Amino acid sequence: MHDSLLKTNFNGLTVFFAVARERSFTRAAAQLGLSQTAVSHAIRGLEERLGTRLLTRNSRSVVPTAAGERLLQAVEPQFVEIDACLESVAEMGSSPSGTIRITASDHTIRSVLTPKLRRFLPQYPGIKVELCADNMLTDLAAGNFDAGVRLGEQVAQDMIAVRISPDIRFAAVATKRYFADRALPQEPNDLLQHNCINLRLPTHGGLWAWEFEKDGREVDVRVDGQLIYNSIYDCLDAAMAGLGLAYVPMDLVQPYIGTGHLISVLEDWIPLWSGFHLYYPSRRQPSGAMAILIAALRHE
């Protein structure tokens, strides 16, 4: 009886998970390559067999019911794991293939991932890598991502983390023109007297506090200024244009400091962070393609 119920509902569950994630029959149908009618029929059949409503429909969206949410939280991770296992087994008899979706900041994509992918992708033509640039601490399951990239200090305990870059340091910089009629800051709180260029973090909707450390003393400064961006590259461009002080990765600004176009301040207050790490759920066995990519990205 149980085996029969599982086999009967397997395809219906796959459709249900897609609709619940997308909050839309139309988007789920497009993702699955099915007609909207087929998706509706599969959901209706699953609800009839289980004897309960799984989705609440209105004019704007589709939302899981309490029963649907329980099914989504309890069963979908198992489906993801089964899918990864089947993919891994299939790859044992063929060249590695598949699409790997990664969420990372624009800086990480440009400075770490893309340079390594230039060497990796030509060796494995069957593997596709989709990179989504954002500054959010994205939930991998909710975004349907295989992995993400964060600084080591930001990776959750239930994730497997693989270092993919050396330690990194930021720099507080502005042009000589900006400092022409302003005093150089001597300690972090002096930044409150300056026109600073802020970075907004979408996850919490707030502005990123600039982090400093010296002699065991940690100082987070919520700076103020006329410009706010959501890309570190826009912050750098604004600083280069003389529009204020920016707090950006040292690897981006080192050439401009070397030429004297930018002045770096508070250098003895800038902490060293433990580099970027690729992370993925500890409960999930990486596919063959994912395992090969992890090995290629790993920092030696």
PDB file of C-alpha atoms in Angstrom:
ATOM      1  CA  MET A   1       0.000   0.000   0.000  1.00  0.00           C
ATOM      2  CA  HIS A   2       2.747   2.436   0.981  1.00  0.00           C
ATOM      3  CA  ASP A   3       4.869   1.558  -2.085  1.00  0.00           C
ATOM      4  CA  SER A   4       1.848   2.018  -4.333  1.00  0.00           C
ATOM      5  CA  LEU A   5       1.081   5.430  -2.811  1.00  0.00           C
ATOM      6  CA  LEU A   6       4.694   6.555  -3.247  1.00  0.00           C
ATOM      7  CA  LYS A   7       4.867   5.500  -6.894  1.00  0.00           C
ATOM      8  CA  THR A   8       1.497   7.076  -7.702  1.00  0.00           C
ATOM      9  CA  ASN A   9       2.396  10.398  -6.092  1.00  0.00           C
ATOM     10  CA  PHE A  10       6.015  10.738  -7.251  1.00  0.00           C
ATOM     11  CA  ASN A  11       5.315  12.765 -10.391  1.00  0.00           C
ATOM     12  CA  GLY A  12       2.631  14.788  -8.628  1.00  0.00           C
ATOM     13  CA  LEU A  13       5.076  15.731  -5.895  1.00  0.00           C
ATOM     14  CA  THR A  14       7.623  16.932  -8.440  1.00  0.00           C
ATOM     15  CA  VAL A  15       4.979  19.212  -9.950  1.00  0.00           C
ATOM     16  CA  PHE A  16       3.815  20.384  -6.511  1.00  0.00           C
ATOM     17  CA  PHE A  17       7.352  21.355  -5.454  1.00  0.00           C
ATOM     18  CA  ALA A  18       7.791  23.416  -8.638  1.00  0.00           C
ATOM     19  CA  VAL A  19       4.479  25.260  -8.151  1.00  0.00           C
ATOM     20  CA  ALA A  20       5.183  25.860  -4.436  1.00  0.00           C
ATOM     21  CA  ARG A  21       8.647  27.266  -5.179  1.00  0.00           C
ATOM     22  CA  GLU A  22       7.532  29.466  -8.065  1.00  0.00           C
ATOM     23  CA  ARG A  23       4.217  30.503  -6.451  1.00  0.00           C
ATOM     24  CA  SER A  24       2.780  30.229  -9.949  1.00  0.00           C
ATOM     25  CA  PHE A  25       1.272  27.505 -12.161  1.00  0.00           C
ATOM     26  CA  THR A  26       2.486  29.357 -15.269  1.00  0.00           C
ATOM     27  CA  ARG A  27       6.126  29.629 -14.164  1.00  0.00           C
ATOM     28  CA  ALA A  28       6.136  26.043 -12.858  1.00  0.00           C
ATOM     29  CA  ALA A  29       4.773  24.777 -16.185  1.00  0.00           C
ATOM     30  CA  ALA A  30       7.515  26.638 -18.068  1.00  0.00           C
ATOM     31  CA  GLN A  31      10.198  25.264 -15.733  1.00  0.00           C
ATOM     32  CA  LEU A  32       8.934  21.678 -16.100  1.00  0.00           C
ATOM     33  CA  GLY A  33       8.254  21.880 -19.836  1.00  0.00           C
ATOM     34  CA  LEU A  34       4.579  21.010 -19.327  1.00  0.00           C
ATOM     35  CA  SER A  35       1.325  22.690 -20.251  1.00  0.00           C
ATOM     36  CA  GLN A  36      -0.487  24.673 -17.571  1.00  0.00           C
ATOM     37  CA  THR A  37      -3.399  22.242 -17.876  1.00  0.00           C
ATOM     38  CA  ALA A  38      -1.103  19.277 -17.187  1.00  0.00           C
ATOM     39  CA  VAL A  39       0.297  21.015 -14.099  1.00  0.00           C
ATOM     40  CA  SER A  40      -3.193  21.801 -12.759  1.00  0.00           C
ATOM     41  CA  HIS A  41      -4.307  18.224 -13.410  1.00  0.00           C
ATOM     42  CA  ALA A  42      -1.263  16.791 -11.581  1.00  0.00           C
ATOM     43  CA  ILE A  43      -1.863  19.003  -8.531  1.00  0.00           C
ATOM     44  CA  ARG A  44      -5.562  18.209  -8.446  1.00  0.00           C
ATOM     45  CA  GLY A  45      -4.859  14.476  -8.681  1.00  0.00           C
ATOM     46  CA  LEU A  46      -2.282  14.640  -5.874  1.00  0.00           C
ATOM     47  CA  GLU A  47      -4.664  16.561  -3.601  1.00  0.00           C
ATOM     48  CA  GLU A  48      -7.451  14.050  -4.283  1.00  0.00           C
ATOM     49  CA  ARG A  49      -5.238  11.062  -3.518  1.00  0.00           C
ATOM     50  CA  LEU A  50      -3.947  12.637  -0.293  1.00  0.00           C
ATOM     51  CA  GLY A  51      -7.394  13.886   0.676  1.00  0.00           C
ATOM     52  CA  THR A  52      -6.264  17.415   1.510  1.00  0.00           C
ATOM     53  CA  ARG A  53      -5.656  20.777  -0.113  1.00  0.00           C
ATOM     54  CA  LEU A  54      -1.987  21.543  -0.682  1.00  0.00           C
ATOM     55  CA  LEU A  55      -2.249  24.943  -2.358  1.00  0.00           C
ATOM     56  CA  THR A  56      -4.364  28.049  -1.888  1.00  0.00           C
ATOM     57  CA  ARG A  57      -4.992  29.879  -5.149  1.00  0.00           C
ATOM     58  CA  ASN A  58      -5.897  33.540  -5.586  1.00  0.00           C
ATOM     59  CA  SER A  59      -5.772  36.055  -8.427  1.00  0.00           C
ATOM     60  CA  ARG A  60      -2.146  37.030  -7.736  1.00  0.00           C
ATOM     61  CA  SER A  61      -0.289  33.945  -6.549  1.00  0.00           C
ATOM     62  CA  VAL A  62      -0.345  30.384  -5.265  1.00  0.00           C
ATOM     63  CA  VAL A  63       0.530  29.734  -1.625  1.00  0.00           C
ATOM     64  CA  PRO A  64       1.022  26.373   0.130  1.00  0.00           C
ATOM     65  CA  THR A  65      -1.537  25.477   2.808  1.00  0.00           C
ATOM     66  CA  ALA A  66      -0.341  24.245   6.191  1.00  0.00           C
ATOM     67  CA  ALA A  67      -0.370  20.689   4.819  1.00  0.00           C
ATOM     68  CA  GLY A  68       1.422  21.828   1.674  1.00  0.00           C
ATOM     69  CA  GLU A  69       4.080  23.670   3.667  1.00  0.00           C
ATOM     70  CA  ARG A  70       4.689  20.586   5.806  1.00  0.00           C
ATOM     71  CA  LEU A  71       5.088  18.460   2.703  1.00  0.00           C
ATOM     72  CA  LEU A  72       7.416  21.031   1.140  1.00  0.00           C
ATOM     73  CA  GLN A  73       9.683  21.279   4.199  1.00  0.00           C
ATOM     74  CA  ALA A  74       9.777  17.564   5.016  1.00  0.00           C
ATOM     75  CA  VAL A  75       9.907  15.881   1.609  1.00  0.00           C
ATOM     76  CA  GLU A  76      11.481  18.250  -0.926  1.00  0.00           C
ATOM     77  CA  PRO A  77      15.001  18.008   0.608  1.00  0.00           C
ATOM     78  CA  GLN A  78      14.788  14.230   0.197  1.00  0.00           C
ATOM     79  CA  PHE A  79      13.825  14.638  -3.454  1.00  0.00           C
ATOM     80  CA  VAL A  80      16.795  16.967  -3.988  1.00  0.00           C
ATOM     81  CA  GLU A  81      19.095  14.387  -2.439  1.00  0.00           C
ATOM     82  CA  ILE A  82      17.641  11.561  -4.540  1.00  0.00           C
ATOM     83  CA  ASP A  83      17.989  13.662  -7.687  1.00  0.00           C
ATOM     84  CA  ALA A  84      21.639  14.422  -6.882  1.00  0.00           C
ATOM     85  CA  CYS A  85      22.326  10.726  -6.224  1.00  0.00           C
ATOM     86  CA  LEU A  86      20.717   9.670  -9.524  1.00  0.00           C
ATOM     87  CA  GLU A  87      22.702  12.353 -11.324  1.00  0.00           C
ATOM     88  CA  SER A  88      25.925  11.144  -9.708  1.00  0.00           C
ATOM     89  CA  VAL A  89      25.226   7.507 -10.672  1.00  0.00           C
ATOM     90  CA  ALA A  90      24.399   8.500 -14.249  1.00  0.00           C
ATOM     91  CA  GLU A  91      27.652  10.413 -14.535  1.00  0.00           C
ATOM     92  CA  MET A  92      29.670   7.347 -13.565  1.00  0.00           C
ATOM     93  CA  GLY A  93      29.155   5.952 -17.052  1.00  0.00           C
ATOM     94  CA  SER A  94      29.603   9.155 -19.032  1.00  0.00           C
ATOM     95  CA  SER A  95      31.394  12.460 -19.199  1.00  0.00           C
ATOM     96  CA  PRO A  96      30.397  14.848 -16.395  1.00  0.00           C
ATOM     97  CA  SER A  97      27.425  16.993 -17.358  1.00  0.00           C
ATOM     98  CA  GLY A  98      24.702  19.155 -15.878  1.00  0.00           C
ATOM     99  CA  THR A  99      24.001  22.725 -14.829  1.00  0.00           C
ATOM    100  CA  ILE A 100      25.382  24.096 -11.560  1.00  0.00           C
ATOM    101  CA  ARG A 101      23.743  27.267 -10.202  1.00  0.00           C
ATOM    102  CA  ILE A 102      25.818  29.466  -7.876  1.00  0.00           C
ATOM    103  CA  THR A 103      24.888  32.678  -6.076  1.00  0.00           C
ATOM    104  CA  ALA A 104      27.754  35.087  -5.342  1.00  0.00           C
ATOM    105  CA  SER A 105      28.607  38.771  -5.188  1.00  0.00           C
ATOM    106  CA  ASP A 106      29.577  40.558  -8.399  1.00  0.00           C
ATOM    107  CA  HIS A 107      33.101  41.035  -7.028  1.00  0.00           C
ATOM    108  CA  THR A 108      33.521  37.322  -6.315  1.00  0.00           C
ATOM    109  CA  ILE A 109      32.249  36.380  -9.752  1.00  0.00           C
ATOM    110  CA  ARG A 110      34.665  38.715 -11.518  1.00  0.00           C
ATOM    111  CA  SER A 111      37.738  38.272  -9.335  1.00  0.00           C
ATOM    112  CA  VAL A 112      37.564  34.597  -8.327  1.00  0.00           C
ATOM    113  CA  LEU A 113      35.004  32.478 -10.179  1.00  0.00           C
ATOM    114  CA  THR A 114      35.315  33.661 -13.782  1.00  0.00           C
ATOM    115  CA  PRO A 115      39.145  33.467 -13.905  1.00  0.00           C
ATOM    116  CA  LYS A 116      39.035  29.867 -12.639  1.00  0.00           C
ATOM    117  CA  LEU A 117      36.137  28.946 -14.935  1.00  0.00           C
ATOM    118  CA  ARG A 118      38.170  30.087 -17.946  1.00  0.00           C
ATOM    119  CA  ARG A 119      40.473  27.124 -17.328  1.00  0.00           C
ATOM    120  CA  PHE A 120      37.777  24.722 -16.128  1.00  0.00           C
ATOM    121  CA  LEU A 121      34.958  24.961 -18.689  1.00  0.00           C
ATOM    122  CA  PRO A 122      36.944  24.054 -21.850  1.00  0.00           C
ATOM    123  CA  GLN A 123      37.911  20.762 -20.170  1.00  0.00           C
ATOM    124  CA  TYR A 124      34.285  19.806 -19.431  1.00  0.00           C
ATOM    125  CA  PRO A 125      32.015  20.842 -22.333  1.00  0.00           C
ATOM    126  CA  GLY A 126      29.043  19.000 -20.805  1.00  0.00           C
ATOM    127  CA  ILE A 127      29.015  21.169 -17.662  1.00  0.00           C
ATOM    128  CA  LYS A 128      27.155  24.485 -17.541  1.00  0.00           C
ATOM    129  CA  VAL A 129      27.627  26.995 -14.719  1.00  0.00           C
ATOM    130  CA  GLU A 130      25.016  29.664 -14.007  1.00  0.00           C
ATOM    131  CA  LEU A 131      26.244  32.552 -11.850  1.00  0.00           C
ATOM    132  CA  CYS A 132      23.742  34.851 -10.151  1.00  0.00           C
ATOM    133  CA  ALA A 133      25.274  38.130  -8.917  1.00  0.00           C
ATOM    134  CA  ASP A 134      23.804  39.567  -5.729  1.00  0.00           C
ATOM    135  CA  ASN A 135      24.877  40.760  -2.293  1.00  0.00           C
ATOM    136  CA  MET A 136      22.184  38.811  -0.468  1.00  0.00           C
ATOM    137  CA  LEU A 137      22.784  36.005   2.000  1.00  0.00           C
ATOM    138  CA  THR A 138      20.591  33.889  -0.257  1.00  0.00           C
ATOM    139  CA  ASP A 139      18.815  30.755   0.953  1.00  0.00           C
ATOM    140  CA  LEU A 140      20.089  28.086  -1.442  1.00  0.00           C
ATOM    141  CA  ALA A 141      16.949  25.929  -1.385  1.00  0.00           C
ATOM    142  CA  ALA A 142      14.578  28.864  -1.831  1.00  0.00           C
ATOM    143  CA  GLY A 143      16.603  30.172  -4.777  1.00  0.00           C
ATOM    144  CA  ASN A 144      17.111  26.689  -6.253  1.00  0.00           C
ATOM    145  CA  PHE A 145      20.895  27.138  -6.075  1.00  0.00           C
ATOM    146  CA  ASP A 146      23.417  24.324  -5.810  1.00  0.00           C
ATOM    147  CA  ALA A 147      25.971  26.454  -3.981  1.00  0.00           C
ATOM    148  CA  GLY A 148      26.816  29.967  -2.861  1.00  0.00           C
ATOM    149  CA  VAL A 149      29.922  32.015  -2.117  1.00  0.00           C
ATOM    150  CA  ARG A 150      30.499  34.029   1.069  1.00  0.00           C
ATOM    151  CA  LEU A 151      33.337  35.153   3.271  1.00  0.00           C
ATOM    152  CA  GLY A 152      34.346  32.357   5.614  1.00  0.00           C
ATOM    153  CA  GLU A 153      32.908  34.129   8.675  1.00  0.00           C
ATOM    154  CA  GLN A 154      29.445  34.252   7.067  1.00  0.00           C
ATOM    155  CA  VAL A 155      28.996  30.557   6.260  1.00  0.00           C
ATOM    156  CA  ALA A 156      26.362  28.796   8.394  1.00  0.00           C
ATOM    157  CA  GLN A 157      27.398  25.862  10.577  1.00  0.00           C
ATOM    158  CA  ASP A 158      25.194  23.361   8.718  1.00  0.00           C
ATOM    159  CA  MET A 159      26.992  24.009   5.423  1.00  0.00           C
ATOM    160  CA  ILE A 160      30.102  22.460   3.937  1.00  0.00           C
ATOM    161  CA  ALA A 161      32.541  25.250   3.083  1.00  0.00           C
ATOM    162  CA  VAL A 162      35.464  25.072   0.654  1.00  0.00           C
ATOM    163  CA  ARG A 163      37.959  27.947   0.532  1.00  0.00           C
ATOM    164  CA  ILE A 164      38.283  29.302  -3.017  1.00  0.00           C
ATOM    165  CA  SER A 165      40.411  32.416  -2.439  1.00  0.00           C
ATOM    166  CA  PRO A 166      43.250  33.652  -0.230  1.00  0.00           C
ATOM    167  CA  ASP A 167      42.540  35.906   2.748  1.00  0.00           C
ATOM    168  CA  ILE A 168      41.229  39.286   1.697  1.00  0.00           C
ATOM    169  CA  ARG A 169      41.448  42.820   3.009  1.00  0.00           C
ATOM    170  CA  PHE A 170      39.334  45.869   2.262  1.00  0.00           C
ATOM    171  CA  ALA A 171      40.513  49.457   1.875  1.00  0.00           C
ATOM    172  CA  ALA A 172      38.959  52.829   2.696  1.00  0.00           C
ATOM    173  CA  VAL A 173      39.871  55.044  -0.249  1.00  0.00           C
ATOM    174  CA  ALA A 174      39.225  58.421  -1.854  1.00  0.00           C
ATOM    175  CA  THR A 175      40.951  60.609  -4.412  1.00  0.00           C
ATOM    176  CA  LYS A 176      43.540  63.315  -3.719  1.00  0.00           C
ATOM    177  CA  ARG A 177      40.969  65.823  -4.946  1.00  0.00           C
ATOM    178  CA  TYR A 178      38.477  64.656  -2.326  1.00  0.00           C
ATOM    179  CA  PHE A 179      41.061  65.069   0.453  1.00  0.00           C
ATOM    180  CA  ALA A 180      42.263  68.448  -0.849  1.00  0.00           C
ATOM    181  CA  ASP A 181      40.156  70.343   1.704  1.00  0.00           C
ATOM    182  CA  ARG A 182      39.455  67.547   4.199  1.00  0.00           C
ATOM    183  CA  ALA A 183      41.543  66.022   6.980  1.00  0.00           C
ATOM    184  CA  LEU A 184      42.581  62.380   6.628  1.00  0.00           C
ATOM    185  CA  PRO A 185      40.662  60.200   9.133  1.00  0.00           C
ATOM    186  CA  GLN A 186      42.910  58.952  11.927  1.00  0.00           C
ATOM    187  CA  GLU A 187      40.463  56.497  13.509  1.00  0.00           C
ATOM    188  CA  PRO A 188      37.228  54.863  12.283  1.00  0.00           C
ATOM    189  CA  ASN A 189      34.822  57.282  13.966  1.00  0.00           C
ATOM    190  CA  ASP A 190      36.439  60.156  12.049  1.00  0.00           C
ATOM    191  CA  LEU A 191      34.582  58.761   9.025  1.00  0.00           C
ATOM    192  CA  LEU A 192      31.371  60.243  10.449  1.00  0.00           C
ATOM    193  CA  GLN A 193      32.697  63.640   9.357  1.00  0.00           C
ATOM    194  CA  HIS A 194      33.173  62.488   5.761  1.00  0.00           C
ATOM    195  CA  ASN A 195      30.994  61.987   2.701  1.00  0.00           C
ATOM    196  CA  CYS A 196      31.058  58.197   2.507  1.00  0.00           C
ATOM    197  CA  ILE A 197      29.696  55.989  -0.274  1.00  0.00           C
ATOM    198  CA  ASN A 198      27.363  53.353   1.142  1.00  0.00           C
ATOM    199  CA  LEU A 199      26.569  49.815   0.020  1.00  0.00           C
ATOM    200  CA  ARG A 200      23.057  48.487   0.604  1.00  0.00           C
ATOM    201  CA  LEU A 201      22.662  44.811   1.502  1.00  0.00           C
ATOM    202  CA  PRO A 202      19.344  43.500   0.140  1.00  0.00           C
ATOM    203  CA  THR A 203      19.044  40.678   2.698  1.00  0.00           C
ATOM    204  CA  HIS A 204      18.264  43.004   5.591  1.00  0.00           C
ATOM    205  CA  GLY A 205      17.492  46.136   3.597  1.00  0.00           C
ATOM    206  CA  GLY A 206      20.113  48.040   5.584  1.00  0.00           C
ATOM    207  CA  LEU A 207      23.400  49.705   4.776  1.00  0.00           C
ATOM    208  CA  TRP A 208      26.607  47.771   5.309  1.00  0.00           C
ATOM    209  CA  ALA A 209      28.537  48.887   8.399  1.00  0.00           C
ATOM    210  CA  TRP A 210      32.237  49.416   7.723  1.00  0.00           C
ATOM    211  CA  GLU A 211      34.211  46.995   9.903  1.00  0.00           C
ATOM    212  CA  PHE A 212      37.516  47.826  11.581  1.00  0.00           C
ATOM    213  CA  GLU A 213      39.786  46.174  14.135  1.00  0.00           C
ATOM    214  CA  LYS A 214      42.947  47.140  16.014  1.00  0.00           C
ATOM    215  CA  ASP A 215      44.673  45.657  19.064  1.00  0.00           C
ATOM    216  CA  GLY A 216      41.699  43.395  19.725  1.00  0.00           C
ATOM    217  CA  ARG A 217      39.237  46.269  19.547  1.00  0.00           C
ATOM    218  CA  GLU A 218      36.467  45.910  16.935  1.00  0.00           C
ATOM    219  CA  VAL A 219      34.661  48.976  15.623  1.00  0.00           C
ATOM    220  CA  ASP A 220      31.695  48.977  13.222  1.00  0.00           C
ATOM    221  CA  VAL A 221      30.911  52.379  11.763  1.00  0.00           C
ATOM    222  CA  ARG A 222      27.603  53.175  10.069  1.00  0.00           C
ATOM    223  CA  VAL A 223      28.838  55.893   7.790  1.00  0.00           C
ATOM    224  CA  ASP A 224      26.763  58.539   6.068  1.00  0.00           C
ATOM    225  CA  GLY A 225      26.978  60.194   2.683  1.00  0.00           C
ATOM    226  CA  GLN A 226      25.147  61.319  -0.422  1.00  0.00           C
ATOM    227  CA  LEU A 227      25.512  58.111  -2.453  1.00  0.00           C
ATOM    228  CA  ILE A 228      24.197  54.582  -1.919  1.00  0.00           C
ATOM    229  CA  TYR A 229      24.745  51.676  -4.318  1.00  0.00           C
ATOM    230  CA  ASN A 230      24.083  47.946  -4.331  1.00  0.00           C
ATOM    231  CA  SER A 231      27.253  47.078  -6.275  1.00  0.00           C
ATOM    232  CA  ILE A 232      30.800  47.342  -4.994  1.00  0.00           C
ATOM    233  CA  TYR A 233      31.947  48.334  -8.496  1.00  0.00           C
ATOM    234  CA  ASP A 234      29.635  51.356  -8.503  1.00  0.00           C
ATOM    235  CA  CYS A 235      31.060  52.352  -5.104  1.00  0.00           C
ATOM    236  CA  LEU A 236      34.564  52.193  -6.584  1.00  0.00           C
ATOM    237  CA  ASP A 237      33.575  54.202  -9.666  1.00  0.00           C
ATOM    238  CA  ALA A 238      32.069  56.921  -7.466  1.00  0.00           C
ATOM    239  CA  ALA A 239      35.221  57.086  -5.352  1.00  0.00           C
ATOM    240  CA  MET A 240      37.349  57.305  -8.508  1.00  0.00           C
ATOM    241  CA  ALA A 241      35.168  60.225  -9.607  1.00  0.00           C
ATOM    242  CA  GLY A 242      36.020  62.080  -6.379  1.00  0.00           C
ATOM    243  CA  LEU A 243      32.505  61.781  -4.950  1.00  0.00           C
ATOM    244  CA  GLY A 244      33.493  60.429  -1.545  1.00  0.00           C
ATOM    245  CA  LEU A 245      35.177  57.714   0.500  1.00  0.00           C
ATOM    246  CA  ALA A 246      34.504  54.082  -0.406  1.00  0.00           C
ATOM    247  CA  TYR A 247      35.183  50.827   1.457  1.00  0.00           C
ATOM    248  CA  VAL A 248      36.040  48.247  -1.194  1.00  0.00           C
ATOM    249  CA  PRO A 249      38.209  45.133  -1.666  1.00  0.00           C
ATOM    250  CA  MET A 250      41.922  45.907  -1.780  1.00  0.00           C
ATOM    251  CA  ASP A 251      42.474  43.875  -4.962  1.00  0.00           C
ATOM    252  CA  LEU A 252      40.209  46.301  -6.835  1.00  0.00           C
ATOM    253  CA  VAL A 253      41.938  49.484  -5.721  1.00  0.00           C
ATOM    254  CA  GLN A 254      45.591  48.431  -5.364  1.00  0.00           C
ATOM    255  CA  PRO A 255      46.516  49.586  -8.904  1.00  0.00           C
ATOM    256  CA  TYR A 256      44.975  53.030  -8.297  1.00  0.00           C
ATOM    257  CA  ILE A 257      46.713  53.372  -4.932  1.00  0.00           C
ATOM    258  CA  GLY A 258      49.962  52.450  -6.647  1.00  0.00           C
ATOM    259  CA  THR A 259      49.552  55.224  -9.225  1.00  0.00           C
ATOM    260  CA  GLY A 260      48.570  57.743  -6.554  1.00  0.00           C
ATOM    261  CA  HIS A 261      45.069  58.298  -7.949  1.00  0.00           C
ATOM    262  CA  LEU A 262      43.512  56.939  -4.745  1.00  0.00           C
ATOM    263  CA  ILE A 263      44.645  57.461  -1.151  1.00  0.00           C
ATOM    264  CA  SER A 264      44.135  54.609   1.316  1.00  0.00           C
ATOM    265  CA  VAL A 265      43.353  55.594   4.913  1.00  0.00           C
ATOM    266  CA  LEU A 266      43.029  53.776   8.254  1.00  0.00           C
ATOM    267  CA  GLU A 267      45.218  50.949   6.953  1.00  0.00           C
ATOM    268  CA  ASP A 268      46.248  49.870  10.456  1.00  0.00           C
ATOM    269  CA  TRP A 269      42.543  49.440  11.306  1.00  0.00           C
ATOM    270  CA  ILE A 270      41.595  47.198   8.363  1.00  0.00           C
ATOM    271  CA  PRO A 271      41.012  43.533   9.405  1.00  0.00           C
ATOM    272  CA  LEU A 272      42.147  40.504   7.406  1.00  0.00           C
ATOM    273  CA  TRP A 273      39.238  38.216   6.505  1.00  0.00           C
ATOM    274  CA  SER A 274      39.450  34.521   5.792  1.00  0.00           C
ATOM    275  CA  GLY A 275      38.723  34.683   2.089  1.00  0.00           C
ATOM    276  CA  PHE A 276      35.792  33.519  -0.013  1.00  0.00           C
ATOM    277  CA  HIS A 277      34.305  30.063   0.500  1.00  0.00           C
ATOM    278  CA  LEU A 278      32.036  28.021  -1.726  1.00  0.00           C
ATOM    279  CA  TYR A 279      29.319  26.489   0.461  1.00  0.00           C
ATOM    280  CA  TYR A 280      26.576  23.900  -0.029  1.00  0.00           C
ATOM    281  CA  PRO A 281      24.273  21.869   2.266  1.00  0.00           C
ATOM    282  CA  SER A 282      26.049  19.214   4.315  1.00  0.00           C
ATOM    283  CA  ARG A 283      23.119  16.830   3.850  1.00  0.00           C
ATOM    284  CA  ARG A 284      23.467  16.838   0.068  1.00  0.00           C
ATOM    285  CA  GLN A 285      25.925  14.613  -1.795  1.00  0.00           C
ATOM    286  CA  PRO A 286      27.534  16.688  -4.583  1.00  0.00           C
ATOM    287  CA  SER A 287      26.896  15.464  -8.130  1.00  0.00           C
ATOM    288  CA  GLY A 288      29.856  14.309 -10.196  1.00  0.00           C
ATOM    289  CA  ALA A 289      29.935  17.637 -12.039  1.00  0.00           C
ATOM    290  CA  MET A 290      29.726  19.563  -8.778  1.00  0.00           C
ATOM    291  CA  ALA A 291      32.554  17.538  -7.221  1.00  0.00           C
ATOM    292  CA  ILE A 292      34.816  18.268 -10.190  1.00  0.00           C
ATOM    293  CA  LEU A 293      33.968  21.983 -10.060  1.00  0.00           C
ATOM    294  CA  ILE A 294      34.678  22.138  -6.317  1.00  0.00           C
ATOM    295  CA  ALA A 295      38.112  20.614  -6.924  1.00  0.00           C
ATOM    296  CA  ALA A 296      38.819  23.183  -9.647  1.00  0.00           C
ATOM    297  CA  LEU A 297      37.741  26.140  -7.516  1.00  0.00           C
ATOM    298  CA  ARG A 298      39.510  25.056  -4.331  1.00  0.00           C
ATOM    299  CA  HIS A 299      42.236  27.454  -3.196  1.00  0.00           C
ATOM    300  CA  GLU A 300      45.582  25.724  -2.783  1.00  0.00           C
TER     301      GLU A 300
END
